[in-house]
């Protein structure tokens, strides 16, 4: 009976009820959209970092991480690569020779990290081959070809096919220099990466370093990225003398970003629901004050205070629950459309690229967020009804009946 009475009560004033329902729907939509937007941005940042720089996991000589000395290669690295390629969990593997040095043009110089790669293997690991904006990835026909980032080319004042000089320390400790010709220029989502990273062919860099067929780094992409912790644990046991790290260990700031973003999303939802709560309280309080005579009559004919309290609580919850489906459907529809077409933020893309974010964000709304948000919204409705209900319980039947 109370459910029926509460439902009729909320529709006594259609305009007021519809305004509250619309506020709930819009508030819920705004919160879910913000979650989808930031989740999409973080997911793209992680995917970009994994595809462009880190891969799912990497193998190193433990001493190599500290100073990237050419001497710290992976013992029996080629044999390990062959074993990894046969692993059913592994999608792609690439061995790299890496050093740090200076890159010089006729006008200026800059510090860079130099990656010697096997182009065919690297294509399966990294997205750099797809990010070429000028020239080609590697022709494979000429020696000493180099691929550099767009931002670095602008910094050095060089163009496609220009010559540059790489200077670094060889395995023997001697200062070595090599002349390279720019075969391609790439532009990834991360402008900082573009500015400090260059790629040469494995044999060209290894010959100058004196490392032969040895590798400094083995990058691995798994078929299922969700198994990265499990697979890494297995390889740590299999190769105890090597440093085996996941992308989270290689880039802890990205892993931290994921955790912080999850917390931020619920804070944003909390702020939206807090504002919504005051709106519901105001509406319910107005409704209670307008119905003083009615509450006086109900209590005078025998309705006890707990039932009055529960009836007002039901009205608040019903109003809120009427807005929840509308808000969810609006969020699903909007995010569904934008997840395919994206949100173009090209006007601020330079600022975003400094942090590795794309200028087009594709929102991503996970199903796991629905239940917590619905529960939080329902809890807000219950809290919103407490003060108006207490106000109604304070009415004295004899006085309330005479209210106009």
PDB file of C-alpha atoms in Angstrom, residues 30-265:
ATOM      1  CA  UNK A  30      27.684  13.504 -16.719  1.00  0.00           C
ATOM      2  CA  UNK A  31      29.402  11.268 -14.183  1.00  0.00           C
ATOM      3  CA  UNK A  32      29.456   8.205 -16.442  1.00  0.00           C
ATOM      4  CA  UNK A  33      30.613  10.244 -19.417  1.00  0.00           C
ATOM      5  CA  UNK A  34      33.506  11.689 -17.416  1.00  0.00           C
ATOM      6  CA  UNK A  35      34.496   8.182 -16.333  1.00  0.00           C
ATOM      7  CA  UNK A  36      34.308   6.924 -19.935  1.00  0.00           C
ATOM      8  CA  UNK A  37      36.337   9.887 -21.220  1.00  0.00           C
ATOM      9  CA  UNK A  38      39.194   9.475 -18.757  1.00  0.00           C
ATOM     10  CA  UNK A  39      39.158   5.678 -18.974  1.00  0.00           C
ATOM     11  CA  UNK A  40      39.409   5.969 -22.746  1.00  0.00           C
ATOM     12  CA  UNK A  41      42.286   8.456 -22.499  1.00  0.00           C
ATOM     13  CA  UNK A  42      44.202   6.274 -20.027  1.00  0.00           C
ATOM     14  CA  UNK A  43      43.571   3.121 -22.071  1.00  0.00           C
ATOM     15  CA  UNK A  44      44.906   4.845 -25.196  1.00  0.00           C
ATOM     16  CA  UNK A  45      47.936   6.093 -23.254  1.00  0.00           C
ATOM     17  CA  UNK A  46      48.684   2.559 -22.011  1.00  0.00           C
ATOM     18  CA  UNK A  47      48.160   1.028 -25.458  1.00  0.00           C
ATOM     19  CA  UNK A  48      50.358   3.703 -27.039  1.00  0.00           C
ATOM     20  CA  UNK A  49      53.113   3.194 -24.472  1.00  0.00           C
ATOM     21  CA  UNK A  50      53.025  -0.590 -24.857  1.00  0.00           C
ATOM     22  CA  UNK A  51      52.897  -0.491 -28.655  1.00  0.00           C
ATOM     23  CA  UNK A  52      55.442   2.289 -29.159  1.00  0.00           C
ATOM     24  CA  UNK A  53      57.964   1.970 -26.357  1.00  0.00           C
ATOM     25  CA  UNK A  54      57.660  -0.828 -23.836  1.00  0.00           C
ATOM     26  CA  UNK A  55      55.861  -3.920 -25.178  1.00  0.00           C
ATOM     27  CA  UNK A  56      54.211  -6.183 -22.588  1.00  0.00           C
ATOM     28  CA  UNK A  57      57.481  -7.299 -21.036  1.00  0.00           C
ATOM     29  CA  UNK A  58      61.213  -6.916 -21.556  1.00  0.00           C
ATOM     30  CA  UNK A  59      64.381  -8.883 -20.773  1.00  0.00           C
ATOM     31  CA  UNK A  60      67.654  -7.143 -19.804  1.00  0.00           C
ATOM     32  CA  UNK A  61      70.972  -7.770 -18.202  1.00  0.00           C
ATOM     33  CA  UNK A  62      70.331  -6.346 -14.676  1.00  0.00           C
ATOM     34  CA  UNK A  63      73.361  -4.023 -14.950  1.00  0.00           C
ATOM     35  CA  UNK A  64      72.206  -2.568 -18.291  1.00  0.00           C
ATOM     36  CA  UNK A  65      69.265  -0.657 -16.814  1.00  0.00           C
ATOM     37  CA  UNK A  66      71.499   1.630 -14.735  1.00  0.00           C
ATOM     38  CA  UNK A  67      73.692   3.209 -17.424  1.00  0.00           C
ATOM     39  CA  UNK A  68      73.009   1.375 -20.713  1.00  0.00           C
ATOM     40  CA  UNK A  69      76.649   0.348 -21.053  1.00  0.00           C
ATOM     41  CA  UNK A  70      77.262  -1.554 -24.314  1.00  0.00           C
ATOM     42  CA  UNK A  71      79.046  -4.350 -22.426  1.00  0.00           C
ATOM     43  CA  UNK A  72      75.929  -5.439 -20.534  1.00  0.00           C
ATOM     44  CA  UNK A  73      74.330  -7.679 -23.127  1.00  0.00           C
ATOM     45  CA  UNK A  74      71.968 -10.600 -22.512  1.00  0.00           C
ATOM     46  CA  UNK A  75      73.905 -13.841 -22.252  1.00  0.00           C
ATOM     47  CA  UNK A  76      72.754 -16.303 -24.922  1.00  0.00           C
ATOM     48  CA  UNK A  77      70.163 -13.742 -26.047  1.00  0.00           C
ATOM     49  CA  UNK A  78      69.559 -15.250 -29.487  1.00  0.00           C
ATOM     50  CA  UNK A  79      68.759 -18.651 -28.014  1.00  0.00           C
ATOM     51  CA  UNK A  80      66.292 -17.021 -25.605  1.00  0.00           C
ATOM     52  CA  UNK A  81      64.591 -15.223 -28.515  1.00  0.00           C
ATOM     53  CA  UNK A  82      64.168 -18.553 -30.332  1.00  0.00           C
ATOM     54  CA  UNK A  83      62.629 -20.114 -27.190  1.00  0.00           C
ATOM     55  CA  UNK A  84      60.245 -17.171 -26.749  1.00  0.00           C
ATOM     56  CA  UNK A  85      59.070 -17.384 -30.349  1.00  0.00           C
ATOM     57  CA  UNK A  86      57.941 -20.961 -29.717  1.00  0.00           C
ATOM     58  CA  UNK A  87      55.955 -20.051 -26.577  1.00  0.00           C
ATOM     59  CA  UNK A  88      52.190 -20.336 -27.152  1.00  0.00           C
ATOM     60  CA  UNK A  89      51.630 -17.230 -24.982  1.00  0.00           C
ATOM     61  CA  UNK A  90      53.886 -15.052 -27.115  1.00  0.00           C
ATOM     62  CA  UNK A  91      52.655 -13.146 -30.155  1.00  0.00           C
ATOM     63  CA  UNK A  92      55.876 -11.395 -31.191  1.00  0.00           C
ATOM     64  CA  UNK A  93      59.507 -10.996 -30.076  1.00  0.00           C
ATOM     65  CA  UNK A  94      62.197  -8.526 -31.059  1.00  0.00           C
ATOM     66  CA  UNK A  95      65.842  -8.334 -30.021  1.00  0.00           C
ATOM     67  CA  UNK A  96      67.421  -4.886 -29.841  1.00  0.00           C
ATOM     68  CA  UNK A  97      70.852  -3.387 -29.390  1.00  0.00           C
ATOM     69  CA  UNK A  98      70.629  -0.082 -27.502  1.00  0.00           C
ATOM     70  CA  UNK A  99      72.940   2.736 -26.522  1.00  0.00           C
ATOM     71  CA  UNK A 100      72.808   6.416 -25.663  1.00  0.00           C
ATOM     72  CA  UNK A 101      74.759   9.127 -27.457  1.00  0.00           C
ATOM     73  CA  UNK A 102      74.641  12.357 -29.393  1.00  0.00           C
ATOM     74  CA  UNK A 103      72.964  13.042 -32.710  1.00  0.00           C
ATOM     75  CA  UNK A 104      74.436  15.947 -34.684  1.00  0.00           C
ATOM     76  CA  UNK A 105      73.353  17.910 -37.718  1.00  0.00           C
ATOM     77  CA  UNK A 106      75.149  20.793 -39.422  1.00  0.00           C
ATOM     78  CA  UNK A 107      73.422  23.237 -37.088  1.00  0.00           C
ATOM     79  CA  UNK A 108      73.022  21.623 -33.678  1.00  0.00           C
ATOM     80  CA  UNK A 109      73.189  18.437 -31.589  1.00  0.00           C
ATOM     81  CA  UNK A 110      71.010  16.587 -29.070  1.00  0.00           C
ATOM     82  CA  UNK A 111      71.167  13.623 -26.739  1.00  0.00           C
ATOM     83  CA  UNK A 112      69.264  10.513 -27.891  1.00  0.00           C
ATOM     84  CA  UNK A 113      68.681   6.858 -27.159  1.00  0.00           C
ATOM     85  CA  UNK A 114      69.663   4.767 -30.177  1.00  0.00           C
ATOM     86  CA  UNK A 115      67.823   1.529 -30.912  1.00  0.00           C
ATOM     87  CA  UNK A 116      69.359  -0.942 -33.330  1.00  0.00           C
ATOM     88  CA  UNK A 117      66.492  -3.111 -34.577  1.00  0.00           C
ATOM     89  CA  UNK A 118      65.653  -5.826 -37.055  1.00  0.00           C
ATOM     90  CA  UNK A 119      62.893  -4.013 -39.024  1.00  0.00           C
ATOM     91  CA  UNK A 120      60.860  -7.147 -39.762  1.00  0.00           C
ATOM     92  CA  UNK A 121      60.757  -8.221 -36.107  1.00  0.00           C
ATOM     93  CA  UNK A 122      60.194  -4.694 -34.833  1.00  0.00           C
ATOM     94  CA  UNK A 123      57.121  -4.261 -37.033  1.00  0.00           C
ATOM     95  CA  UNK A 124      55.395  -6.980 -35.030  1.00  0.00           C
ATOM     96  CA  UNK A 125      56.310  -5.344 -31.706  1.00  0.00           C
ATOM     97  CA  UNK A 126      56.178  -1.598 -32.243  1.00  0.00           C
ATOM     98  CA  UNK A 127      53.790   0.774 -34.037  1.00  0.00           C
ATOM     99  CA  UNK A 128      56.636   3.019 -35.235  1.00  0.00           C
ATOM    100  CA  UNK A 129      56.435   1.603 -38.759  1.00  0.00           C
ATOM    101  CA  UNK A 130      52.813   2.780 -38.905  1.00  0.00           C
ATOM    102  CA  UNK A 131      53.716   6.245 -37.581  1.00  0.00           C
ATOM    103  CA  UNK A 132      55.977   7.178 -40.504  1.00  0.00           C
ATOM    104  CA  UNK A 133      54.903  10.562 -41.877  1.00  0.00           C
ATOM    105  CA  UNK A 134      57.778  11.084 -44.305  1.00  0.00           C
ATOM    106  CA  UNK A 135      59.915   8.586 -46.210  1.00  0.00           C
ATOM    107  CA  UNK A 136      59.942   4.886 -45.389  1.00  0.00           C
ATOM    108  CA  UNK A 137      60.495   2.716 -42.340  1.00  0.00           C
ATOM    109  CA  UNK A 138      63.657   1.087 -43.716  1.00  0.00           C
ATOM    110  CA  UNK A 139      64.373   0.232 -47.332  1.00  0.00           C
ATOM    111  CA  UNK A 140      66.806  -2.558 -46.409  1.00  0.00           C
ATOM    112  CA  UNK A 141      68.810  -1.704 -49.517  1.00  0.00           C
ATOM    113  CA  UNK A 142      71.313   0.720 -48.036  1.00  0.00           C
ATOM    114  CA  UNK A 143      73.576   0.732 -45.009  1.00  0.00           C
ATOM    115  CA  UNK A 144      73.398   3.258 -42.193  1.00  0.00           C
ATOM    116  CA  UNK A 145      69.783   4.280 -42.609  1.00  0.00           C
ATOM    117  CA  UNK A 146      68.110   5.975 -39.652  1.00  0.00           C
ATOM    118  CA  UNK A 147      64.522   6.745 -38.669  1.00  0.00           C
ATOM    119  CA  UNK A 148      63.968   9.741 -36.373  1.00  0.00           C
ATOM    120  CA  UNK A 149      61.011  11.512 -34.780  1.00  0.00           C
ATOM    121  CA  UNK A 150      59.332  14.556 -36.304  1.00  0.00           C
ATOM    122  CA  UNK A 151      60.060  16.710 -33.268  1.00  0.00           C
ATOM    123  CA  UNK A 152      63.737  15.729 -33.324  1.00  0.00           C
ATOM    124  CA  UNK A 153      64.013  16.534 -37.041  1.00  0.00           C
ATOM    125  CA  UNK A 154      62.616  20.013 -36.361  1.00  0.00           C
ATOM    126  CA  UNK A 155      64.999  20.472 -33.451  1.00  0.00           C
ATOM    127  CA  UNK A 156      68.006  19.474 -35.567  1.00  0.00           C
ATOM    128  CA  UNK A 157      66.790  21.373 -38.625  1.00  0.00           C
ATOM    129  CA  UNK A 158      67.053  18.312 -40.881  1.00  0.00           C
ATOM    130  CA  UNK A 159      64.832  16.805 -43.547  1.00  0.00           C
ATOM    131  CA  UNK A 160      64.344  13.476 -45.261  1.00  0.00           C
ATOM    132  CA  UNK A 161      67.555  12.063 -46.858  1.00  0.00           C
ATOM    133  CA  UNK A 162      69.783  14.510 -44.945  1.00  0.00           C
ATOM    134  CA  UNK A 163      72.865  13.129 -43.224  1.00  0.00           C
ATOM    135  CA  UNK A 164      73.365  13.177 -39.482  1.00  0.00           C
ATOM    136  CA  UNK A 165      76.150  11.873 -37.246  1.00  0.00           C
ATOM    137  CA  UNK A 166      75.708   9.579 -34.236  1.00  0.00           C
ATOM    138  CA  UNK A 167      78.412   9.635 -31.561  1.00  0.00           C
ATOM    139  CA  UNK A 168      78.554   7.121 -28.699  1.00  0.00           C
ATOM    140  CA  UNK A 169      80.835   4.847 -26.702  1.00  0.00           C
ATOM    141  CA  UNK A 170      81.618   1.421 -28.150  1.00  0.00           C
ATOM    142  CA  UNK A 171      81.915  -1.844 -26.228  1.00  0.00           C
ATOM    143  CA  UNK A 172      85.660  -1.349 -25.940  1.00  0.00           C
ATOM    144  CA  UNK A 173      85.165   2.065 -24.340  1.00  0.00           C
ATOM    145  CA  UNK A 174      86.283   4.085 -27.370  1.00  0.00           C
ATOM    146  CA  UNK A 175      84.300   7.057 -28.637  1.00  0.00           C
ATOM    147  CA  UNK A 176      82.754   6.028 -31.945  1.00  0.00           C
ATOM    148  CA  UNK A 177      80.919   8.034 -34.583  1.00  0.00           C
ATOM    149  CA  UNK A 178      78.922   7.014 -37.627  1.00  0.00           C
ATOM    150  CA  UNK A 179      77.276   8.915 -40.463  1.00  0.00           C
ATOM    151  CA  UNK A 180      73.637   7.992 -41.148  1.00  0.00           C
ATOM    152  CA  UNK A 181      71.116   9.102 -43.745  1.00  0.00           C
ATOM    153  CA  UNK A 182      67.500   9.795 -42.734  1.00  0.00           C
ATOM    154  CA  UNK A 183      65.275   7.186 -44.398  1.00  0.00           C
ATOM    155  CA  UNK A 184      62.079   8.063 -42.546  1.00  0.00           C
ATOM    156  CA  UNK A 185      60.524  10.445 -40.049  1.00  0.00           C
ATOM    157  CA  UNK A 186      57.871   9.238 -37.611  1.00  0.00           C
ATOM    158  CA  UNK A 187      55.384  10.986 -35.364  1.00  0.00           C
ATOM    159  CA  UNK A 188      53.905   8.995 -32.484  1.00  0.00           C
ATOM    160  CA  UNK A 189      51.393  10.103 -29.854  1.00  0.00           C
ATOM    161  CA  UNK A 190      54.219  10.973 -27.482  1.00  0.00           C
ATOM    162  CA  UNK A 191      56.263  13.963 -28.643  1.00  0.00           C
ATOM    163  CA  UNK A 192      58.820  13.467 -25.867  1.00  0.00           C
ATOM    164  CA  UNK A 193      59.547   9.947 -27.130  1.00  0.00           C
ATOM    165  CA  UNK A 194      59.846  11.334 -30.688  1.00  0.00           C
ATOM    166  CA  UNK A 195      62.445  13.833 -29.530  1.00  0.00           C
ATOM    167  CA  UNK A 196      64.811  11.459 -27.740  1.00  0.00           C
ATOM    168  CA  UNK A 197      64.548   8.134 -29.626  1.00  0.00           C
ATOM    169  CA  UNK A 198      66.048   7.123 -32.996  1.00  0.00           C
ATOM    170  CA  UNK A 199      66.129   3.793 -34.827  1.00  0.00           C
ATOM    171  CA  UNK A 200      68.849   2.217 -36.949  1.00  0.00           C
ATOM    172  CA  UNK A 201      69.168  -1.260 -38.393  1.00  0.00           C
ATOM    173  CA  UNK A 202      70.569  -3.836 -35.975  1.00  0.00           C
ATOM    174  CA  UNK A 203      73.678  -4.709 -37.994  1.00  0.00           C
ATOM    175  CA  UNK A 204      74.701  -1.084 -38.598  1.00  0.00           C
ATOM    176  CA  UNK A 205      74.643  -0.137 -34.894  1.00  0.00           C
ATOM    177  CA  UNK A 206      76.086  -3.450 -33.695  1.00  0.00           C
ATOM    178  CA  UNK A 207      79.083  -3.065 -36.042  1.00  0.00           C
ATOM    179  CA  UNK A 208      79.906   0.354 -34.569  1.00  0.00           C
ATOM    180  CA  UNK A 209      79.330  -0.784 -30.983  1.00  0.00           C
ATOM    181  CA  UNK A 210      81.315  -3.990 -31.462  1.00  0.00           C
ATOM    182  CA  UNK A 211      78.554  -6.152 -29.946  1.00  0.00           C
ATOM    183  CA  UNK A 212      78.279  -8.573 -32.864  1.00  0.00           C
ATOM    184  CA  UNK A 213      75.089 -10.626 -32.675  1.00  0.00           C
ATOM    185  CA  UNK A 214      74.468  -9.916 -28.988  1.00  0.00           C
ATOM    186  CA  UNK A 215      71.370  -8.045 -27.785  1.00  0.00           C
ATOM    187  CA  UNK A 216      70.767  -5.609 -24.945  1.00  0.00           C
ATOM    188  CA  UNK A 217      67.000  -5.926 -24.845  1.00  0.00           C
ATOM    189  CA  UNK A 218      64.360  -8.491 -25.747  1.00  0.00           C
ATOM    190  CA  UNK A 219      60.869  -7.060 -26.141  1.00  0.00           C
ATOM    191  CA  UNK A 220      57.838  -9.365 -26.016  1.00  0.00           C
ATOM    192  CA  UNK A 221      54.199  -8.876 -27.010  1.00  0.00           C
ATOM    193  CA  UNK A 222      51.768 -11.463 -25.624  1.00  0.00           C
ATOM    194  CA  UNK A 223      48.663 -12.819 -27.315  1.00  0.00           C
ATOM    195  CA  UNK A 224      46.682 -11.939 -24.195  1.00  0.00           C
ATOM    196  CA  UNK A 225      47.830  -8.792 -22.407  1.00  0.00           C
ATOM    197  CA  UNK A 226      45.834  -9.791 -19.314  1.00  0.00           C
ATOM    198  CA  UNK A 227      48.294 -12.646 -18.684  1.00  0.00           C
ATOM    199  CA  UNK A 228      51.357 -10.401 -18.471  1.00  0.00           C
ATOM    200  CA  UNK A 229      51.853 -10.852 -14.710  1.00  0.00           C
ATOM    201  CA  UNK A 230      51.470 -14.632 -14.939  1.00  0.00           C
ATOM    202  CA  UNK A 231      53.846 -15.001 -17.904  1.00  0.00           C
ATOM    203  CA  UNK A 232      56.423 -12.620 -16.403  1.00  0.00           C
ATOM    204  CA  UNK A 233      56.447 -14.608 -13.157  1.00  0.00           C
ATOM    205  CA  UNK A 234      57.102 -17.770 -15.164  1.00  0.00           C
ATOM    206  CA  UNK A 235      60.046 -16.212 -17.034  1.00  0.00           C
ATOM    207  CA  UNK A 236      61.544 -14.763 -13.863  1.00  0.00           C
ATOM    208  CA  UNK A 237      61.804 -18.319 -12.562  1.00  0.00           C
ATOM    209  CA  UNK A 238      63.150 -19.631 -15.867  1.00  0.00           C
ATOM    210  CA  UNK A 239      65.811 -16.890 -16.183  1.00  0.00           C
ATOM    211  CA  UNK A 240      66.789 -15.864 -12.636  1.00  0.00           C
ATOM    212  CA  UNK A 241      69.992 -14.115 -13.789  1.00  0.00           C
ATOM    213  CA  UNK A 242      68.070 -11.765 -16.108  1.00  0.00           C
ATOM    214  CA  UNK A 243      65.879  -8.793 -15.266  1.00  0.00           C
ATOM    215  CA  UNK A 244      62.379  -9.570 -16.565  1.00  0.00           C
ATOM    216  CA  UNK A 245      59.951  -6.657 -16.198  1.00  0.00           C
ATOM    217  CA  UNK A 246      56.352  -5.930 -17.152  1.00  0.00           C
ATOM    218  CA  UNK A 247      55.326  -2.624 -18.719  1.00  0.00           C
ATOM    219  CA  UNK A 248      54.069  -1.549 -15.291  1.00  0.00           C
ATOM    220  CA  UNK A 249      57.519  -2.094 -13.784  1.00  0.00           C
ATOM    221  CA  UNK A 250      59.218  -0.406 -16.727  1.00  0.00           C
ATOM    222  CA  UNK A 251      56.920   2.617 -16.504  1.00  0.00           C
ATOM    223  CA  UNK A 252      55.562   2.855 -12.944  1.00  0.00           C
ATOM    224  CA  UNK A 253      54.188   6.348 -13.635  1.00  0.00           C
ATOM    225  CA  UNK A 254      51.738   4.871 -16.164  1.00  0.00           C
ATOM    226  CA  UNK A 255      50.642   2.192 -13.698  1.00  0.00           C
ATOM    227  CA  UNK A 256      50.232   4.917 -11.053  1.00  0.00           C
ATOM    228  CA  UNK A 257      48.171   6.973 -13.497  1.00  0.00           C
ATOM    229  CA  UNK A 258      45.733   4.082 -13.861  1.00  0.00           C
ATOM    230  CA  UNK A 259      45.221   3.771 -10.097  1.00  0.00           C
ATOM    231  CA  UNK A 260      44.933   7.516  -9.545  1.00  0.00           C
ATOM    232  CA  UNK A 261      42.445   7.854 -12.403  1.00  0.00           C
ATOM    233  CA  UNK A 262      40.213   5.168 -10.903  1.00  0.00           C
ATOM    234  CA  UNK A 263      40.133   7.066  -7.623  1.00  0.00           C
ATOM    235  CA  UNK A 264      39.544  10.384  -9.361  1.00  0.00           C
ATOM    236  CA  UNK A 265      36.550   9.000 -11.204  1.00  0.00           C
TER     237      UNK A 265
END
